[in-house]
Coordinates of C-alpha atoms in Angstrom, one line a residue:
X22 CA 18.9 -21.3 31.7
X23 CA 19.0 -21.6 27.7
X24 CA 19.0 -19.2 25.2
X25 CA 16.6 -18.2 22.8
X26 CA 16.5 -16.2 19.2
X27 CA 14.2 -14.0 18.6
X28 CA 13.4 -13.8 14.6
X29 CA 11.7 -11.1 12.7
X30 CA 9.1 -12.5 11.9
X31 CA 6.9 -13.0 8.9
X32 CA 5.0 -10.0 8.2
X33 CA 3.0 -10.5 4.7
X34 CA 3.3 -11.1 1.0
X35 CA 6.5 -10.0 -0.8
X36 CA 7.8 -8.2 2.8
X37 CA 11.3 -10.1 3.3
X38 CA 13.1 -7.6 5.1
X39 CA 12.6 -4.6 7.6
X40 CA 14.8 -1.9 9.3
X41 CA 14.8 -1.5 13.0
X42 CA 13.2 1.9 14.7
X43 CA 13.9 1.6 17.9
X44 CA 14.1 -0.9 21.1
X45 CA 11.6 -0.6 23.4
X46 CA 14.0 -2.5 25.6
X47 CA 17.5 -2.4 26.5
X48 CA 20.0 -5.4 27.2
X49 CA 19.6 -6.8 30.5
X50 CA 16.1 -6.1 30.3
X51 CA 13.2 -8.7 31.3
X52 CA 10.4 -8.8 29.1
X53 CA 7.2 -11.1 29.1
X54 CA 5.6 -13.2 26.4
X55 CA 3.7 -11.0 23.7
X56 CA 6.0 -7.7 24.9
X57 CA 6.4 -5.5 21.8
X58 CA 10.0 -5.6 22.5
X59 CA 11.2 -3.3 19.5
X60 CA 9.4 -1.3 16.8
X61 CA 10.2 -2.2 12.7
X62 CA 9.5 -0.5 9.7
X63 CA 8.8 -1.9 5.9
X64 CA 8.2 0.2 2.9
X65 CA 4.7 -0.9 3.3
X66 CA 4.0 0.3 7.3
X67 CA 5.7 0.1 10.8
X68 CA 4.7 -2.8 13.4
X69 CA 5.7 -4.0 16.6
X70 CA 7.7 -7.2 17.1
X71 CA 6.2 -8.9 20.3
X72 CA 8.4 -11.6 21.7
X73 CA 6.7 -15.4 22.2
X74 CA 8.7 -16.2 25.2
X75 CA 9.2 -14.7 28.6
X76 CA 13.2 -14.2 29.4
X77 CA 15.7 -11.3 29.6
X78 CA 17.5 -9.7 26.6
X79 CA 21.3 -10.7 27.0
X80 CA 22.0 -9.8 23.2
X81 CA 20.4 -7.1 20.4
X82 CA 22.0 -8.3 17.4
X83 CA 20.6 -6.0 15.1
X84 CA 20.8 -2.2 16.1
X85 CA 18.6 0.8 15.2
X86 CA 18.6 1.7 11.3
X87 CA 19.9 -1.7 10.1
X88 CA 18.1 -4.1 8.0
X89 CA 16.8 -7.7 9.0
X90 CA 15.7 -10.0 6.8
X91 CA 12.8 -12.7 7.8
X92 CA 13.6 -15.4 9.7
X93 CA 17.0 -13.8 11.0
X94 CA 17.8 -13.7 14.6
X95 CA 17.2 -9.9 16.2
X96 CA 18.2 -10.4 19.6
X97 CA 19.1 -13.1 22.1
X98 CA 16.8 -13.8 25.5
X99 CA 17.8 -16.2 28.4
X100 CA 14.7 -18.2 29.1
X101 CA 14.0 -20.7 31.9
X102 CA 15.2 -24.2 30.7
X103 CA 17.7 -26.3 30.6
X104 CA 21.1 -25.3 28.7
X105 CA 21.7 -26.0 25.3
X106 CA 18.0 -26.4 25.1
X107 CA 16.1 -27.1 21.1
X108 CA 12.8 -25.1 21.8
X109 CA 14.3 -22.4 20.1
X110 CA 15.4 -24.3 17.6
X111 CA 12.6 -25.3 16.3
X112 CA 10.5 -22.3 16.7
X113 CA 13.8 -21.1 13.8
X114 CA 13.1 -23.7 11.7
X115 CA 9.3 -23.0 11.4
X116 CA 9.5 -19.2 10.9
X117 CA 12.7 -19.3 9.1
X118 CA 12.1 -21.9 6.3
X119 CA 12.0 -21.1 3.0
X120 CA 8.7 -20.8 1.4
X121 CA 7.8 -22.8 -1.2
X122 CA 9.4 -21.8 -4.9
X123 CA 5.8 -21.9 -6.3
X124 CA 4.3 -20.0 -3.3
X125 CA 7.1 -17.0 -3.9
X126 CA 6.9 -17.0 -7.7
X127 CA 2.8 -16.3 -7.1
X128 CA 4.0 -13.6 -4.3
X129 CA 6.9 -11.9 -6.5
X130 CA 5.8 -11.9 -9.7
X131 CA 3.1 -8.5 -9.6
X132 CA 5.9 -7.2 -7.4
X133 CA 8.3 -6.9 -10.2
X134 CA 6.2 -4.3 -11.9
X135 CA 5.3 -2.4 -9.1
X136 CA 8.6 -2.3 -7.4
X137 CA 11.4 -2.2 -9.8
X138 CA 10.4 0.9 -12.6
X139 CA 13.7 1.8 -12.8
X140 CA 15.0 -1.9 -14.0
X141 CA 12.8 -4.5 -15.8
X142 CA 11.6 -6.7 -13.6
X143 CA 13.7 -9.7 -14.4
X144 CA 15.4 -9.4 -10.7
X145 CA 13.5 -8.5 -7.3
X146 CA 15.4 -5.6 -5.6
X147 CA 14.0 -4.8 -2.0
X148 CA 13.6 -1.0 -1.1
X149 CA 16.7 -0.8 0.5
X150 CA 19.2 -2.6 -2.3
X151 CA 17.5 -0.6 -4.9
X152 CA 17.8 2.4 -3.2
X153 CA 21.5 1.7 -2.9
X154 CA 21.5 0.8 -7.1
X155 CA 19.9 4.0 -7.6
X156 CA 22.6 5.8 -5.6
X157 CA 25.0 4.5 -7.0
X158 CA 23.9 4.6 -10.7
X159 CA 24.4 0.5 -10.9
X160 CA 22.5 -0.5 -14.0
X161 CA 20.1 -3.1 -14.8
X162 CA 23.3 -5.3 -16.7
X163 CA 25.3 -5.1 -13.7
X164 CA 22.9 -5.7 -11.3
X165 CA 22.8 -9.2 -13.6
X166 CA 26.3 -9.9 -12.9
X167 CA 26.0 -9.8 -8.7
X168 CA 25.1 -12.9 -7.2
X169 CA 23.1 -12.7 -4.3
X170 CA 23.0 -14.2 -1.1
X171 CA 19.5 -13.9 0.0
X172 CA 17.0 -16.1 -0.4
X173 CA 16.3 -17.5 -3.8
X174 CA 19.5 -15.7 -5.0
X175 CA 17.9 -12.6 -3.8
X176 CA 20.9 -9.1 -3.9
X177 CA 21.2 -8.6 0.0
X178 CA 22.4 -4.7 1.4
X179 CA 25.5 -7.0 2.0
X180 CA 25.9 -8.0 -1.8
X181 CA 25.5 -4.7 -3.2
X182 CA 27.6 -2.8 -0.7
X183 CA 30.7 -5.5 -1.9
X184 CA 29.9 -5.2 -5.4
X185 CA 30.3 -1.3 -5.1
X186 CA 33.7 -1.3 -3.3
X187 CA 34.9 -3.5 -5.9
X188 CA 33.0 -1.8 -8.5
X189 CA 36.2 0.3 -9.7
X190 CA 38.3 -3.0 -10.6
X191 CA 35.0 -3.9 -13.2
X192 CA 36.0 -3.5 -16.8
X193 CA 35.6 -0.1 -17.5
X194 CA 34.3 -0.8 -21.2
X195 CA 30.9 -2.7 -19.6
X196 CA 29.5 0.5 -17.9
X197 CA 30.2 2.3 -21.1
X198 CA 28.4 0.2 -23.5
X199 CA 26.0 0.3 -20.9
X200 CA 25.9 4.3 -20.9
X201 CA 24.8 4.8 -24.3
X202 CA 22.4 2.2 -24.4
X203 CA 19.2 3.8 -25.8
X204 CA 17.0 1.7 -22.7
X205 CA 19.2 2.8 -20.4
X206 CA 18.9 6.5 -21.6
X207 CA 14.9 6.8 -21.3
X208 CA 14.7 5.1 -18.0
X209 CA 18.0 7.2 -16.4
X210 CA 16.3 9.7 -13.5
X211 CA 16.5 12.7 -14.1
X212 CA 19.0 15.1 -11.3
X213 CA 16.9 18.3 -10.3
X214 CA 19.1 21.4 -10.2
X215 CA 20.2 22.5 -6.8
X216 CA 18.5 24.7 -5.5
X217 CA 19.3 27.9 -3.4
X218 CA 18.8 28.6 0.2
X219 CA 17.7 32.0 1.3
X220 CA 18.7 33.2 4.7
X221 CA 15.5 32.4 6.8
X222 CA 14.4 29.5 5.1
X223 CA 13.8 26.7 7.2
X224 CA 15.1 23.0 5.9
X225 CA 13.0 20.1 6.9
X226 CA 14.2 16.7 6.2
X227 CA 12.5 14.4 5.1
X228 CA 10.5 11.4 7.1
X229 CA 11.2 7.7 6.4
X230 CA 7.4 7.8 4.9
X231 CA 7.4 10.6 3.2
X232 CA 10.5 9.5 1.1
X233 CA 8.6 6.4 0.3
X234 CA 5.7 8.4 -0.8
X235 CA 7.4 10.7 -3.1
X236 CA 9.3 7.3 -4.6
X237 CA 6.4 6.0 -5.1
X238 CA 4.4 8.8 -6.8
X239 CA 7.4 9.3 -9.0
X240 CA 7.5 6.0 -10.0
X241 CA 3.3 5.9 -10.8
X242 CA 3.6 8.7 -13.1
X243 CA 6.9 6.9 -14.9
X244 CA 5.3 4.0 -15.3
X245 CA 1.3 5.0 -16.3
X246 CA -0.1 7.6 -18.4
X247 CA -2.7 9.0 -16.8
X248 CA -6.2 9.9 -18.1
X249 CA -9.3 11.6 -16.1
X250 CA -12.3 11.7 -16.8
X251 CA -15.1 13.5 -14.6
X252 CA -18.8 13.3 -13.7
X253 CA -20.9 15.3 -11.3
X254 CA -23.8 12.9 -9.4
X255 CA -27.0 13.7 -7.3
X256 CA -26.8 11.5 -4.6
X257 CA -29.5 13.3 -2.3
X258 CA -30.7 9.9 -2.0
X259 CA -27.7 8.3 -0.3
X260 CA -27.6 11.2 1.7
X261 CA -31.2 10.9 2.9
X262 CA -30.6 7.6 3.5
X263 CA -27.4 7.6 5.8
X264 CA -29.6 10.3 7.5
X265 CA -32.3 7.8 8.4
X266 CA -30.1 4.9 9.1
X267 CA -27.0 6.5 11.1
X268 CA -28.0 6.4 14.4
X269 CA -30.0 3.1 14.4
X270 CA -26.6 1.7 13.1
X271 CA -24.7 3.0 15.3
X272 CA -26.8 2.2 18.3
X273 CA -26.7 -1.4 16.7
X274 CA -23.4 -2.1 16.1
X275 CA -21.3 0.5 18.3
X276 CA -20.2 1.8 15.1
X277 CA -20.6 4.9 12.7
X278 CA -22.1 5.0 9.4
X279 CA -20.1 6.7 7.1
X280 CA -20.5 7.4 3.1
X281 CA -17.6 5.5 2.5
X282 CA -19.1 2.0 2.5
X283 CA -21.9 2.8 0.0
X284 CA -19.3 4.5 -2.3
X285 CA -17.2 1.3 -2.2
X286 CA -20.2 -1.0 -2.5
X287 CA -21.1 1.2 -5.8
X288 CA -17.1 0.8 -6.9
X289 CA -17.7 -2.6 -6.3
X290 CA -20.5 -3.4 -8.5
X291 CA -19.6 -1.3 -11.1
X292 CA -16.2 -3.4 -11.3
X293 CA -18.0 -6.8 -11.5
X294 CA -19.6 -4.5 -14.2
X295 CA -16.2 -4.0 -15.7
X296 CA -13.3 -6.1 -14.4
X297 CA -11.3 -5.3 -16.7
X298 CA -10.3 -2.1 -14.6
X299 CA -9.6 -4.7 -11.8
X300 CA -6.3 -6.0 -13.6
X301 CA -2.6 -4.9 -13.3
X302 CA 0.2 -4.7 -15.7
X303 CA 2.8 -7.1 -16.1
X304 CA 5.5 -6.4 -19.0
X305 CA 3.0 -7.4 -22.1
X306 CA 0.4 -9.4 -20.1
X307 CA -2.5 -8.1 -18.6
X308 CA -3.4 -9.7 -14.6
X309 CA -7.5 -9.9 -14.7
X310 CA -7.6 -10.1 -10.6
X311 CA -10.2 -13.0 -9.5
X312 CA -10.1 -10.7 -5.5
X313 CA -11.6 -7.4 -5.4
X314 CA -9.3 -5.8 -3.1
X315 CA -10.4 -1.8 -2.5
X316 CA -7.3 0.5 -1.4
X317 CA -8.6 3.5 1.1
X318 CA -6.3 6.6 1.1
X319 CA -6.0 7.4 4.4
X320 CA -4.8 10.5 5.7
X321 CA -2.3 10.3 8.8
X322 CA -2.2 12.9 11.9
X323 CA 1.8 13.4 11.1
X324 CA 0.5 14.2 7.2
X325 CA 1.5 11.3 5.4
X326 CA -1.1 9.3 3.7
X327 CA -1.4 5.4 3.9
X328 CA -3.3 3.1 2.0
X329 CA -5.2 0.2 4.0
X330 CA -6.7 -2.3 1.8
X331 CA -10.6 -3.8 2.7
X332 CA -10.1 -7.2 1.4
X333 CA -12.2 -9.6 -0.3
X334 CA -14.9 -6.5 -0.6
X335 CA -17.7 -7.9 -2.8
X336 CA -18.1 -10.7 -0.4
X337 CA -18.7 -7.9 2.5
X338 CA -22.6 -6.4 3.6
X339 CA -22.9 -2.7 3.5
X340 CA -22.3 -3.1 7.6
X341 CA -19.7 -5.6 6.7
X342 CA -18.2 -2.7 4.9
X343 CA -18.7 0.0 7.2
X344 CA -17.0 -2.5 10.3
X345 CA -13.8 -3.2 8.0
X346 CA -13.4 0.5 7.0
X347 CA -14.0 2.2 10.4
X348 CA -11.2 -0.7 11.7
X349 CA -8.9 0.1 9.1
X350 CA -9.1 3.9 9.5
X351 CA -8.5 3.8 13.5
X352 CA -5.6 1.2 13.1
X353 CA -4.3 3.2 10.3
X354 CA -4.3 6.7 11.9
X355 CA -3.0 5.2 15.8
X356 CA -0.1 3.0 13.7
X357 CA -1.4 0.2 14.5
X358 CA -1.7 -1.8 10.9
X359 CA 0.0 -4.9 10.0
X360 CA 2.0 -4.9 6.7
X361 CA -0.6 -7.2 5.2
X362 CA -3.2 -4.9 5.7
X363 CA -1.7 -2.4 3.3
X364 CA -1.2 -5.0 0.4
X365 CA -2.8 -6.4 -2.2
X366 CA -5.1 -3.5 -3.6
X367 CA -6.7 -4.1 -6.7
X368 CA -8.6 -1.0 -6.5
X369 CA -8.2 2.2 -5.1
X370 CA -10.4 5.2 -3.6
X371 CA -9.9 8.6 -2.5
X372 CA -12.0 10.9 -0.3
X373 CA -10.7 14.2 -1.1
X374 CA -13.9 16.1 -0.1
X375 CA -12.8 15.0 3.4
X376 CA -11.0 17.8 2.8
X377 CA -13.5 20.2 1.5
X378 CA -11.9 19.5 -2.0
X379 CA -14.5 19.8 -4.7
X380 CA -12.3 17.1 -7.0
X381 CA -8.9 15.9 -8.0
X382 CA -6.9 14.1 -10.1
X383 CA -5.4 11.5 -8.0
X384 CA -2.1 9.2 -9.0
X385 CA -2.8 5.8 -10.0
X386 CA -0.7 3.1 -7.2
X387 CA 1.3 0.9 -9.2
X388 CA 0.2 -2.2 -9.9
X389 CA -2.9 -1.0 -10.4
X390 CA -4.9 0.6 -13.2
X391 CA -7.2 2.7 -12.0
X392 CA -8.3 5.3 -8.9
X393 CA -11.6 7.2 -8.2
X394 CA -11.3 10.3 -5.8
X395 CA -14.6 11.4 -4.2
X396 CA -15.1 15.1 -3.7
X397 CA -16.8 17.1 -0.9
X398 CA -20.9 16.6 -1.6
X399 CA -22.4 19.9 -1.9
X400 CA -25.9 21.4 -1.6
X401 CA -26.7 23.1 -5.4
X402 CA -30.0 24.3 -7.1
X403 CA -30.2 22.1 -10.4
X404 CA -32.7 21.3 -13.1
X405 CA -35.0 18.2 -12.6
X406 CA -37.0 16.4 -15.0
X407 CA -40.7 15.7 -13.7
X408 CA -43.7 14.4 -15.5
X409 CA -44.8 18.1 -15.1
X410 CA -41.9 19.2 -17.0
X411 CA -38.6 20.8 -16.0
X412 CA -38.3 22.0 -12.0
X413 CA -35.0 23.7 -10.1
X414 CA -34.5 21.8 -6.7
X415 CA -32.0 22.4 -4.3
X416 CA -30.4 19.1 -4.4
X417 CA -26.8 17.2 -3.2
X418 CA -24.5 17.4 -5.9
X419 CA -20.7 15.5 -5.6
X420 CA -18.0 15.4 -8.2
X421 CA -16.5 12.0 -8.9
X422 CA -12.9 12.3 -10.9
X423 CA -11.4 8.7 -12.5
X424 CA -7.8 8.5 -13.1
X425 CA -7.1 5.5 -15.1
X426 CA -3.9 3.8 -17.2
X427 CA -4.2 4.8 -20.3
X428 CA -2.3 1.4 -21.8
X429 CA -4.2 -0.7 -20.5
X430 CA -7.6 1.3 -20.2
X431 CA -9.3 3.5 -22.8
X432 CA -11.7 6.3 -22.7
X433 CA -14.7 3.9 -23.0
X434 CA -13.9 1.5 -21.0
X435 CA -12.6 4.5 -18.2
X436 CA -15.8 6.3 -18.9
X437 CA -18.3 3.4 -18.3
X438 CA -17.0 2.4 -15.5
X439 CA -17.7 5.9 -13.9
X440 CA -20.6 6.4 -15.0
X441 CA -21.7 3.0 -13.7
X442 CA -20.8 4.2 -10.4
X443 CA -22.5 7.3 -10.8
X444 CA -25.6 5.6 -11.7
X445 CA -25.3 3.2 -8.8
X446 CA -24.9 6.0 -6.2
X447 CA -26.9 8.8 -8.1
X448 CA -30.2 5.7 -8.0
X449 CA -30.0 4.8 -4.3
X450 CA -32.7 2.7 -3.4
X451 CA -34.0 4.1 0.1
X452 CA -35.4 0.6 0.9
X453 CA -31.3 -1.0 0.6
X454 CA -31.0 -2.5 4.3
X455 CA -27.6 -1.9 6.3

């Protein structure tokens, strides 16, 4: 018999590390190849590991709640084969080698500003160690000082915990220069009061997710100003035309027709109207994105909201479109989306009329600049210009909102963009072909 590692394997851009769930196996277990054999979770979404080999687990070498890193052995299977046998060890040296410097600087570098608002960006923390810095109040000067044992010098869990044990034997004149440092000051989170408990109150911890989510929102509104503007649209049109086509497409292609794909093919054109609201912030540069990239807020049964990402969606057909959305939404909603499927937005819409909501003012994801939330799409008497003068119809009236970063992004250029998109959706031609 000979032994085999199983690696956590590579699971998308900028993920380098994830924290176990739970094993859906125990030691002394057989499993058989592509067996999800233990579930994982990344501040981006939770996956299944499935193993590439048929065997029994002898060894877990990682348990529930700790942190793996990519490439790192997980747990130990006895395969058929020979003793002392290199299979294994090749399959390590594929998944486990280090990617090119070049290759991670592209990966890392928007990372920096979306991931590290607390700090500047000149170090990449993953969600765990910085979780641990903020804890612990470790500054941006002394996270300088650590040296890490990750990959490309990265701060492991392992670092930081060290450094903090030691932390009282650090020269106690550094952390106060450090304290009255007028950077440090502004960027310091602010405690919230405690606050009291009434006898019947019910206490409900938090989920893994919903920390994340409330991390990240925080860290949104630190880092962007927000501006939104507003615009209500007739789009009787596209609704008389999904009417017309919805069944024949979904007779077609075994799938339904929602509004969503013509609202992101409208987004769409509108930002190869505009790309400057397809960039992202990086310190003083501005990133014009060559992909367009469209982030979908998704609602999740449990009520925490992910954000699947349609890529590449200018190359896409409206039934392109509709295929890639419907996917996204059912993965998304039964757990089963990759971690790359949640990255790399450039672009960001919100349905919040899916929830009868007539509009809102939705939080820009960092790195982005910009979000449009789509409200519910109501039935309204308005006024109508005809060659015969002025006429009331009943008509289908939908609020759009724009939230966009107010450094990077102006009124105008926040403004035209919207009503680009208005005009796209508000003159739907009932002839377009799905």
């Amino acid at each position: 018999m000979a032994e085999y590692k199983l690696l956590l394997p590579s699971m998308g851009e900028g993920v380098m590390e994830a924290t176990i769930i739970t094993w859906l196996f125990n030691e002394g277990d057989t499993v058989k190849e592509d067996d999800s054999v233990v579930e994982i979770a990344t501040d981006k979404v939770d996956s299944d590991v499935p193993t590439p080999v048929s065997g029994k687990i002898v060894k877990i070498l990682k348990q529930k709640d700790e942190v793996a890193k990519v490439g790192e052995a997980i747990a130990i299977l006895e395969i058929e084969g020979e003793s002392g046998s290199t299979a294994s060890e090749e399959v390590k040296t594929e998944t486990a080698a280090a990617p090119d410097t070049e290759i991670l600087k592209t990966i890392e570098e928007p990372l920096k500003t979306a991931s590290n608002t607390e700090f500047s960006g000149d170090i990449y923390l993953s969600p765990l160690v910085k979780s641990i810095a903020q804890q612990e109040n470790i500054s941006e000067s002394e996270l300088k000082t650590i040296k890490g044992s990750g990959l490309e010098g990265r701060i492991t869990k392992e670092d930081i915990l060290a450094y903090v044990s030691n932390r009282g034997n650090q020269p106690q004149t550094t952390q106060v220069q450090q304290a009255v440092t007028p950077q440090a000051a502004v960027s310091a989170p602010v405690i919230a009061k405690p606050i009291s408990v009434a006898a019947g109150d019910e206490i409900i911890p938090m989920d893994r997710m919903r920390k994340i989510i409330a991390e990240n929102m925080v860290k949104a509104k630190h880092i962007a100003p927000h501006v939104t503007s507003f615009i209500e649209t007739d789009v009787t049109n596209v609704v008389k035309w999904r009417n017309k086509h919805k069944d024949i497409f979904e007779k077609r292609e075994g799938e339904k027709l929602t509004f969503m794909p013509i609202f992101v093919k409208a987004i769409v054109k509108a930002i190869q109207d505009y790309p400057m609201i397809n960039v992202s912030v990086n310190g003083d540069n501005i990133i014009k994105k060559k992909n367009i990239n469209i982030g979908m807020a998704t609602a999740l049964p449990d009520g925490n909201l992910i954000v699947p990402v349609i890529k590449n969606a200018d190359q896409l057909s409206l039934s392109g479109l509709a295929k890639a959305i419907n996917d996204l939404a059912y993965r998304a909603r039964n757990k089963k989306l990759r971690p790359e499927d949640t990255q790399g937005a450039t672009y960001t819409i919100s349905n919040v009329g899916s929830f009868g909501n007539l509009m809102g003012t939705p939080i820009i994801p960092q790195p982005q600049v910009a979000i449009l939330a789509i409200g519910a799409i109501v039935k309204k008497p308005a006024v109508l210009e005809t060659k015969d003068g002025d006429v009331i119809a009943i008509r289908q009236l939908m609020f759009m909102s724009h939230s966009y970063d107010h450094r990077v992004v102006d009124g105008s250029l926040g403004g035209m963009f919207l009503k680009h998109v208005h005009d796209y959706l508000q003159n739907w031609d009932m002839n377009t072909e799905v």
